[in-house]
């Protein structure tokens, strides 16, 4: 976008050159200054390397400059330092070549922070572009300006953001929202002022702005939940049409919001469920009605329901982040019975890239611990393929383990058997852990699992055996019945196993249950005492333990052996082992010093130990909001916003009501924009339908009331007059009407859009209705509607066309043709339709008005009927007569309206000042004096009529 | 949100960096290299790596790591999805996304990245809009640019971003108006030793190539829309219309795009078009093993199975393989132990087979698992789920477009355990 700045300098090229003399001169001086500094620099040789680039940048040819800039960008991309070229580069900021300009911007954003003084020289270019009539140029100027991280321009940025936030173009407002975050990170002290801007932009009804402003809200003032209340319903309704990245941000914010505002839907779930089963065939409405009658049954706040309903279609998004966002919203907000609708979509995401799979599987893992039922039907989707990366395999395994129950365990164990044999040994080890967990969780299969694991002990792979030993050890603790045989088997394995953890586990087991294997245990101690010095520390500690336990239970056979081991331990290199040796010796070998403690040695060493719980590593992750970075890392990331618990009692729900007075105020304030967004909104969400639905189902009268008012307003303000284009008599049964839809820019910037409704009043179908033979005054252009192939009898169809009237009230004449006939028709626009509303503040209005005085001002005194003197009526009548935007006014008796002409974009400022004795002063300020006076004439009778 | 982006190649060089906020030193990537070292393969590098002050989120595609640097909490999928979109855009612009291509077009890459993010928040990610802003380099344009000194940067203002259909560029003109739709279905399946299906799913997409003048409004309807169990749409598809009538109604973007992805669930019975007969055995005593596989057609609805490719990761103990294929060519890489056999077309009269012996490392015991066999194949003119497009209509423009629909079935992750 930023290249569009170029256009501005073309338009004002004459102006720009004269204005540029100063900065250029200053630059040259600075250049010399820097140059002399560099001369003194010892790194002269290094500097020489870029000399050719500097020369190229200073050449008069654009191609050389472009080449140089491309090489410089190449340097930046590679991470090489190009900061010394700053003076040479910044000179080209006003270049007329778009690509040079763009690349200079890239350079500026990268180095401005390091060369703040020099960067200031570029500011004036952007300031000028901020006032450009073209919205894209304004937007890109704001974008670059706010990206230059130079603290000294903070006031300029603040001003620019404020202005842009009330710009007519939603695109500029979107960029203003982005700029808020940039300014905030540059200077957090601006917070209060920025919050004001955020508050204003949150009221915006444009889908373009919504995502960006919520992002700014999250970054600057996420705790100001009160700013959301009034905009909550609007955000819910706009959501479907917001661009995908904005959707993610809004959904996350609304999740947090909802958790503070609504009561938990989880408490009485069962009751509600039973209820819905009984009423399976009844509609939702009836159901709700009944629900309400039964006291103490939870009813969901209509706003809560609205959020759930409006996010559901987004599960069908192609963007994985959006799907995940909706999934977490349902997880955290929906009644438990409804949350399961997200599982299908999440499973779909598993066919995506490895990284997406990784994140989604993690979240499913957390979900599946708490609510198994959600993913049980998709069990097979989590089966592991040998080509999956290890991290995906282990996550899938985790989920499979979580989903295991009595019904599916046999299939799962068969599947696990394949995994154990996997060539990926890390994964095989994880599978053994998983089998262990299944065995403890499902008592029916504990024996089967244990037997399976014992078989694995004869596996050739050391890691597999080691892991099995560790798991068996844990299982045996929970299953005291089995010991004898398995322990004997494991003792035999001790000779072959070398993995320390496994050896240690076996030794511990033998020690713990030494009384059950009285013949083997001392022998094991004998063997290990021999190898003591070569063992790993972990194993040494267990040898000591084994010795101690045997000493206590079977001291006759093992006394000497234990003492030998203790002696070895006494001189070991590791202090842990020396410590332990001392401790054990004191405890078990009675001497005069040891006192009472050694009496209890047996109790201490051979106490009943609680069995370890085999738990999922995802068990404690659920306190993080799903789908967040913190959840993925299982630790609080910087800037993580806690999801609050449901409130016991819901805060006042009426805060979300947009009351009538306010809505009209807000509404009229952005009148112009609303019109503009209309097509966008309708396009996908078919808002009419949506809104009706929401009022019905939300079934709260207050909400309905406010909506109703909005509808009334809409109708009375926006239904512009319909004019006849072709009477049915003269059109041989073909009738046509037109009205000005007041939608800007469908066919191009300068076109006024006209909606033509053609009706077939004959009893035969009319074919091929199209436009021909346009007779237009010079400059005028018409964008035809697409031919209507066929119009059935009594049917009518509405098509839209665009006409560029060149800001004149001249007629546009053309022929309306059918297959066999053609009729001459013409459209003459009322002057009020040649305008597009502009939003501006009262201050700006006065400023602009100040510049359009004298010749540019026309005024008249008019009579005002008494019933017309309220603000609402005046606004309604004036806006109906001409397409004007309402300017908020501080005084009750003055009403201001602003617009610009469609073709040339000249401002048209209208002021109505109520005077004594039902008169009023009507003032119009504009450069286009002709249109101004015509408009004055047309507005005169508007307020006097009853 | 996204602070910086680093592009790292397979040998661990950072060959491109871009910062959207203050500059983050490239030394932050050391944490990434550490993680890379710890992971045995590139695929195992964790996509999210925490460091003391930043978080590194990465995707690995085309042998390049795209590493985004994040400073605070953000949904990780947001960043990952965006990075994938970046890769898709590069691919769209340059045909392939490789280190060489990116280095050659570093200026265009930089300009595109600049447009895609503003202050780390996605701005323009629709390829139609991006292409209006920055024209992709073509050979012709490069030549013209060097001669005339014109640029890749579009000189028109991208009004698309402001329009009601932000995904479609304005003022599209073609002399031949055409719209092609490819229905491509992939079968993901795991077949067990005995040849029975453990799990099978169909994952389908409809890719479109639409080159139509003006603002066409298309509707696409299916004979059997109920088949589609779970769908995801390009933003251009009107959701309400699908919900109520099961019709796809949309104003398409210009050029290539993915209209729809769908999923036919595991609950439905999936026809498996090929079978593999295998006999792979290792013997404990000798250092020789036997290897024999045969591939044959199963439920193909009378269509030919082509492009068949068999790959298998052999156990580490296998030193070499001496095999003779009845058709096609085969390679065994003794370093990676990867066997691949390019079979080609299956002739039902004479089934392709690969037979021979394996030499095992002397002294080591036999591997406890037989290798899994991965299968690839293609079947033209068939959508295995039975999905059929009913009709395609165009409204809003007066010309008659040329329409075409193609079906294809492919193997997705198709594994046979042995």
Tab-separated table of C-alpha atoms in Angstrom, chain A residues 1-4 7 63 66 69-71 73-74 76-80 97-100 102-103 105-106 109-110 113-114 134-137 143 146-147 149 169-171 174-175 178-179 181-182 185 208 211-212 215 219 240 243-246 248-249 252 312-321 324 344-360 363 377-378 380-381 383-392 396 415 418-425 459-461 627-633 636-641 676 679-680 683-686 689-690 693 749 784-787 789, chain B residues 1 14-23 26 40 42-50 53 55 57-61 65 70-85 103 106-108 110-111 113-119 121-123 125-126 132-134 145 149-159 161-165 167 188-190 193 197-201 203 215 217 229-243 249-251 258 261-263 265-267 284 313-316 365-372 374 394 396-398 400 413-415 417:
chain	number	residue	atom	x	y	z
A	1	UNK	CA	0.000	0.000	0.000
A	2	UNK	CA	2.710	2.354	0.909
A	3	UNK	CA	3.730	2.812	-2.684
A	4	UNK	CA	0.559	4.723	-3.202
A	7	UNK	CA	0.645	9.374	-6.224
A	63	UNK	CA	17.576	2.971	-12.464
A	66	UNK	CA	16.809	1.483	-7.719
A	69	UNK	CA	18.305	0.322	-3.078
A	70	UNK	CA	17.841	-3.284	-4.138
A	71	UNK	CA	21.367	-4.103	-3.105
A	73	UNK	CA	17.668	-4.264	0.884
A	74	UNK	CA	19.619	-7.402	0.033
A	76	UNK	CA	19.416	-5.798	5.252
A	77	UNK	CA	17.867	-9.156	4.436
A	78	UNK	CA	21.164	-10.890	5.064
A	79	UNK	CA	21.512	-9.034	8.339
A	80	UNK	CA	24.489	-6.948	7.254
A	97	UNK	CA	9.603	6.124	-8.476
A	98	UNK	CA	7.277	3.918	-6.482
A	99	UNK	CA	9.646	1.070	-6.010
A	100	UNK	CA	12.499	3.281	-4.826
A	102	UNK	CA	8.921	1.585	-1.081
A	103	UNK	CA	12.416	0.323	-0.584
A	105	UNK	CA	10.453	2.929	3.520
A	106	UNK	CA	11.754	-0.548	4.203
A	109	UNK	CA	11.649	1.328	9.284
A	110	UNK	CA	14.770	-0.744	9.850
A	113	UNK	CA	15.583	3.971	15.441
A	114	UNK	CA	19.352	4.121	15.164
A	134	UNK	CA	-6.957	9.319	-1.456
A	135	UNK	CA	-7.674	7.001	1.444
A	136	UNK	CA	-4.988	4.501	0.508
A	137	UNK	CA	-2.332	7.171	0.542
A	143	UNK	CA	1.501	3.174	8.526
A	146	UNK	CA	3.914	5.111	12.990
A	147	UNK	CA	6.539	2.493	12.177
A	149	UNK	CA	10.329	4.353	16.194
A	169	UNK	CA	-12.478	5.536	5.219
A	170	UNK	CA	-12.611	2.357	7.281
A	171	UNK	CA	-9.283	1.355	5.815
A	174	UNK	CA	-7.965	0.165	10.482
A	175	UNK	CA	-4.462	1.515	10.089
A	178	UNK	CA	-2.597	-0.692	14.157
A	179	UNK	CA	-0.769	2.519	14.880
A	181	UNK	CA	-0.115	-0.463	19.375
A	182	UNK	CA	2.991	0.945	17.785
A	185	UNK	CA	5.093	0.285	22.622
A	208	UNK	CA	-12.283	-3.965	8.519
A	211	UNK	CA	-10.142	-7.110	14.338
A	212	UNK	CA	-7.444	-4.480	14.475
A	215	UNK	CA	-5.980	-6.352	18.906
A	219	UNK	CA	-2.382	-5.002	23.867
A	240	UNK	CA	-18.511	-13.816	10.475
A	243	UNK	CA	-11.079	-11.149	8.136
A	244	UNK	CA	-9.729	-14.403	9.520
A	245	UNK	CA	-6.878	-13.020	11.621
A	246	UNK	CA	-9.190	-10.526	13.269
A	248	UNK	CA	-9.003	-15.161	16.115
A	249	UNK	CA	-8.253	-12.108	18.204
A	252	UNK	CA	-10.126	-14.928	22.307
A	312	UNK	CA	-20.294	-21.886	15.364
A	313	UNK	CA	-20.124	-21.347	11.576
A	314	UNK	CA	-16.477	-20.372	11.945
A	315	UNK	CA	-15.649	-24.004	12.678
A	316	UNK	CA	-15.834	-24.323	8.916
A	317	UNK	CA	-13.027	-21.847	8.373
A	318	UNK	CA	-10.030	-22.874	6.307
A	319	UNK	CA	-7.822	-21.186	8.866
A	320	UNK	CA	-6.700	-23.597	11.585
A	321	UNK	CA	-6.220	-20.759	14.060
A	324	UNK	CA	-8.939	-23.689	17.255
A	344	UNK	CA	-15.106	-33.130	14.353
A	345	UNK	CA	-13.471	-29.928	13.177
A	346	UNK	CA	-10.441	-30.440	15.362
A	347	UNK	CA	-9.995	-33.933	13.985
A	348	UNK	CA	-10.163	-32.442	10.507
A	349	UNK	CA	-7.194	-30.238	11.349
A	350	UNK	CA	-5.125	-33.372	11.919
A	351	UNK	CA	-4.756	-33.700	8.184
A	352	UNK	CA	-2.887	-30.455	8.085
A	353	UNK	CA	0.818	-29.741	8.451
A	354	UNK	CA	2.983	-31.215	11.151
A	355	UNK	CA	3.106	-27.995	13.179
A	356	UNK	CA	-0.668	-27.560	13.136
A	357	UNK	CA	-1.079	-31.198	14.144
A	358	UNK	CA	1.305	-30.695	17.017
A	359	UNK	CA	-0.634	-27.828	18.546
A	360	UNK	CA	-4.052	-29.335	17.896
A	363	UNK	CA	-5.106	-29.299	22.968
A	377	UNK	CA	-15.905	-41.617	18.226
A	378	UNK	CA	-12.697	-40.481	16.528
A	380	UNK	CA	-9.069	-44.354	15.010
A	381	UNK	CA	-8.064	-40.928	13.749
A	383	UNK	CA	-3.779	-44.220	15.295
A	384	UNK	CA	-0.094	-43.757	14.740
A	385	UNK	CA	1.599	-44.088	11.373
A	386	UNK	CA	5.209	-45.106	11.128
A	387	UNK	CA	5.924	-41.983	9.084
A	388	UNK	CA	4.703	-39.536	11.730
A	389	UNK	CA	7.434	-37.511	13.460
A	390	UNK	CA	8.154	-38.738	16.984
A	391	UNK	CA	6.550	-35.757	18.712
A	392	UNK	CA	3.291	-36.366	16.839
A	396	UNK	CA	-1.311	-39.370	19.596
A	415	UNK	CA	-2.625	-51.476	18.368
A	418	UNK	CA	2.435	-52.880	16.944
A	419	UNK	CA	3.841	-49.680	18.387
A	420	UNK	CA	6.065	-51.487	20.858
A	421	UNK	CA	7.808	-53.114	17.941
A	422	UNK	CA	8.381	-49.790	16.248
A	423	UNK	CA	11.850	-48.976	14.999
A	424	UNK	CA	11.539	-45.633	16.707
A	425	UNK	CA	12.702	-46.767	20.146
A	459	UNK	CA	13.126	-58.124	24.150
A	460	UNK	CA	16.444	-57.548	22.499
A	461	UNK	CA	16.307	-53.839	22.721
A	627	UNK	CA	-5.128	-22.679	22.313
A	628	UNK	CA	-2.711	-20.299	23.987
A	629	UNK	CA	1.042	-20.292	23.919
A	630	UNK	CA	1.073	-20.810	27.670
A	631	UNK	CA	-0.924	-23.992	27.269
A	632	UNK	CA	1.512	-25.310	24.678
A	633	UNK	CA	4.500	-24.571	26.876
A	636	UNK	CA	2.910	-18.777	31.896
A	637	UNK	CA	4.053	-16.857	28.859
A	638	UNK	CA	4.631	-13.132	29.154
A	639	UNK	CA	1.414	-11.269	28.634
A	640	UNK	CA	-0.823	-14.263	29.291
A	641	UNK	CA	-4.241	-13.115	30.405
A	676	UNK	CA	-20.764	2.103	3.362
A	679	UNK	CA	-23.012	-4.233	1.446
A	680	UNK	CA	-20.196	-5.965	3.272
A	683	UNK	CA	-22.865	-10.070	1.769
A	684	UNK	CA	-22.246	-13.052	3.946
A	685	UNK	CA	-23.958	-12.884	7.200
A	686	UNK	CA	-27.172	-11.782	5.546
A	689	UNK	CA	-31.995	-12.492	8.789
A	690	UNK	CA	-29.343	-12.827	11.418
A	693	UNK	CA	-33.099	-14.363	14.498
A	749	UNK	CA	-14.764	6.162	-6.836
A	784	UNK	CA	-24.377	-0.456	-16.942
A	785	UNK	CA	-26.097	-3.183	-15.101
A	786	UNK	CA	-25.692	-6.663	-16.444
A	787	UNK	CA	-28.388	-7.629	-18.934
A	789	UNK	CA	-31.819	-12.506	-19.460
B	1	UNK	CA	2.545	-10.119	17.531
B	14	UNK	CA	20.291	-17.752	8.404
B	15	UNK	CA	19.874	-16.487	4.868
B	16	UNK	CA	17.109	-13.956	5.396
B	17	UNK	CA	15.882	-11.886	8.283
B	18	UNK	CA	13.050	-9.408	8.527
B	19	UNK	CA	11.939	-7.356	11.495
B	20	UNK	CA	8.582	-5.692	11.950
B	21	UNK	CA	9.278	-4.059	15.265
B	22	UNK	CA	12.598	-3.301	16.924
B	23	UNK	CA	15.439	-5.429	15.648
B	26	UNK	CA	19.944	-13.079	15.206
B	40	UNK	CA	17.541	-36.310	15.360
B	42	UNK	CA	14.422	-31.878	11.009
B	43	UNK	CA	10.853	-33.092	11.443
B	44	UNK	CA	11.352	-33.558	15.144
B	45	UNK	CA	12.351	-29.992	15.929
B	46	UNK	CA	9.586	-28.762	18.233
B	47	UNK	CA	7.485	-26.032	16.582
B	48	UNK	CA	7.469	-23.965	19.765
B	49	UNK	CA	10.704	-23.233	21.602
B	50	UNK	CA	10.796	-20.983	24.663
B	53	UNK	CA	13.031	-13.402	26.463
B	55	UNK	CA	9.456	-17.586	21.939
B	57	UNK	CA	7.692	-20.612	16.554
B	58	UNK	CA	8.769	-22.388	13.437
B	59	UNK	CA	7.470	-24.297	10.468
B	60	UNK	CA	9.568	-26.557	8.291
B	61	UNK	CA	8.749	-26.652	4.609
B	65	UNK	CA	12.869	-23.436	8.592
B	70	UNK	CA	7.366	-13.775	19.431
B	71	UNK	CA	7.649	-11.750	22.588
B	72	UNK	CA	4.375	-12.359	24.372
B	73	UNK	CA	1.326	-14.580	24.544
B	74	UNK	CA	-0.306	-15.287	21.207
B	75	UNK	CA	-2.280	-18.290	19.970
B	76	UNK	CA	0.499	-20.458	18.509
B	77	UNK	CA	-1.680	-21.614	15.642
B	78	UNK	CA	-2.138	-17.991	14.620
B	79	UNK	CA	1.586	-17.695	13.967
B	80	UNK	CA	1.959	-21.155	12.472
B	81	UNK	CA	-0.951	-20.685	10.119
B	82	UNK	CA	0.471	-17.335	9.078
B	83	UNK	CA	3.910	-18.790	8.392
B	84	UNK	CA	2.334	-21.449	6.215
B	85	UNK	CA	0.489	-18.718	4.388
B	103	UNK	CA	17.789	-15.339	-2.520
B	106	UNK	CA	15.092	-11.107	-2.183
B	107	UNK	CA	13.653	-7.688	-2.991
B	108	UNK	CA	10.259	-9.043	-4.003
B	110	UNK	CA	10.961	-8.305	1.231
B	111	UNK	CA	8.258	-6.220	-0.377
B	113	UNK	CA	6.608	-9.589	3.641
B	114	UNK	CA	6.273	-5.886	4.252
B	115	UNK	CA	2.726	-5.952	2.922
B	116	UNK	CA	1.723	-9.127	4.709
B	117	UNK	CA	2.344	-7.832	8.209
B	118	UNK	CA	1.973	-4.458	9.826
B	119	UNK	CA	3.548	-4.244	13.240
B	121	UNK	CA	-0.305	-8.251	12.671
B	122	UNK	CA	-1.432	-9.713	9.334
B	123	UNK	CA	-2.528	-7.042	6.903
B	125	UNK	CA	-2.655	-12.234	3.115
B	126	UNK	CA	-4.897	-12.774	0.099
B	132	UNK	CA	-1.996	-6.401	-7.338
B	133	UNK	CA	0.407	-4.642	-5.011
B	134	UNK	CA	3.540	-6.442	-6.058
B	145	UNK	CA	12.128	-4.282	-16.426
B	149	UNK	CA	13.528	0.368	-15.973
B	150	UNK	CA	9.956	-0.237	-14.880
B	151	UNK	CA	9.216	-2.011	-11.651
B	152	UNK	CA	7.514	-4.951	-10.076
B	153	UNK	CA	5.486	-2.715	-7.879
B	154	UNK	CA	1.964	-2.244	-9.129
B	155	UNK	CA	1.143	1.297	-10.093
B	156	UNK	CA	-2.564	0.925	-9.508
B	157	UNK	CA	-4.078	1.329	-6.133
B	158	UNK	CA	-5.274	-1.967	-4.752
B	159	UNK	CA	-8.930	-1.240	-4.394
B	161	UNK	CA	-8.719	-4.481	-0.114
B	162	UNK	CA	-11.568	-2.052	0.300
B	163	UNK	CA	-14.177	-3.821	-1.730
B	164	UNK	CA	-16.892	-6.164	-0.567
B	165	UNK	CA	-14.964	-9.087	-2.039
B	167	UNK	CA	-10.192	-11.802	-2.115
B	188	UNK	CA	-5.556	-42.245	4.388
B	189	UNK	CA	-5.468	-45.814	5.527
B	190	UNK	CA	-3.716	-48.290	7.735
B	193	UNK	CA	-0.701	-57.660	8.339
B	197	UNK	CA	-8.413	-52.319	7.108
B	198	UNK	CA	-7.647	-50.879	10.526
B	199	UNK	CA	-8.655	-47.357	9.680
B	200	UNK	CA	-9.487	-45.589	6.439
B	201	UNK	CA	-10.612	-42.060	5.788
B	203	UNK	CA	-9.881	-36.437	2.703
B	215	UNK	CA	-17.303	-10.169	-11.197
B	217	UNK	CA	-21.007	-15.159	-9.274
B	229	UNK	CA	-19.207	-34.989	6.536
B	230	UNK	CA	-17.137	-32.033	7.556
B	231	UNK	CA	-16.196	-29.181	5.308
B	232	UNK	CA	-14.078	-26.071	5.396
B	233	UNK	CA	-14.450	-23.261	2.937
B	234	UNK	CA	-12.502	-20.564	1.239
B	235	UNK	CA	-13.813	-17.296	2.702
B	236	UNK	CA	-15.598	-16.582	-0.584
B	237	UNK	CA	-18.207	-19.308	-0.046
B	238	UNK	CA	-21.519	-18.126	1.352
B	239	UNK	CA	-22.014	-20.197	4.444
B	240	UNK	CA	-25.743	-19.587	4.869
B	241	UNK	CA	-26.464	-20.865	1.416
B	242	UNK	CA	-24.552	-24.045	2.110
B	243	UNK	CA	-26.331	-24.524	5.407
B	249	UNK	CA	-22.351	-20.089	-3.957
B	250	UNK	CA	-19.385	-17.764	-4.318
B	251	UNK	CA	-17.607	-14.976	-6.144
B	258	UNK	CA	-8.725	-24.062	-2.852
B	261	UNK	CA	-11.792	-29.196	1.741
B	262	UNK	CA	-13.944	-31.978	3.048
B	263	UNK	CA	-13.766	-35.093	4.997
B	265	UNK	CA	-15.632	-39.882	7.930
B	266	UNK	CA	-14.149	-43.145	9.095
B	267	UNK	CA	-17.648	-44.391	9.847
B	284	UNK	CA	17.574	-65.794	13.310
B	313	UNK	CA	11.945	-47.962	5.642
B	314	UNK	CA	13.985	-51.102	6.244
B	315	UNK	CA	15.351	-51.969	9.696
B	316	UNK	CA	18.825	-50.749	10.527
B	365	UNK	CA	19.935	-60.516	15.909
B	366	UNK	CA	16.936	-60.263	13.665
B	367	UNK	CA	14.899	-57.074	13.810
B	368	UNK	CA	11.707	-57.505	15.769
B	369	UNK	CA	9.531	-55.529	13.497
B	370	UNK	CA	8.916	-55.970	9.812
B	371	UNK	CA	9.026	-52.728	7.903
B	372	UNK	CA	5.803	-50.918	7.040
B	374	UNK	CA	3.958	-46.931	2.237
B	394	UNK	CA	-22.592	-18.443	-13.527
B	396	UNK	CA	-23.528	-11.657	-12.957
B	397	UNK	CA	-21.681	-11.714	-16.271
B	398	UNK	CA	-23.066	-12.179	-19.732
B	400	UNK	CA	-20.479	-18.080	-21.651
B	413	UNK	CA	-0.983	-41.610	4.080
B	414	UNK	CA	-1.524	-45.146	2.935
B	415	UNK	CA	0.342	-47.700	5.034
B	417	UNK	CA	1.850	-53.061	8.155
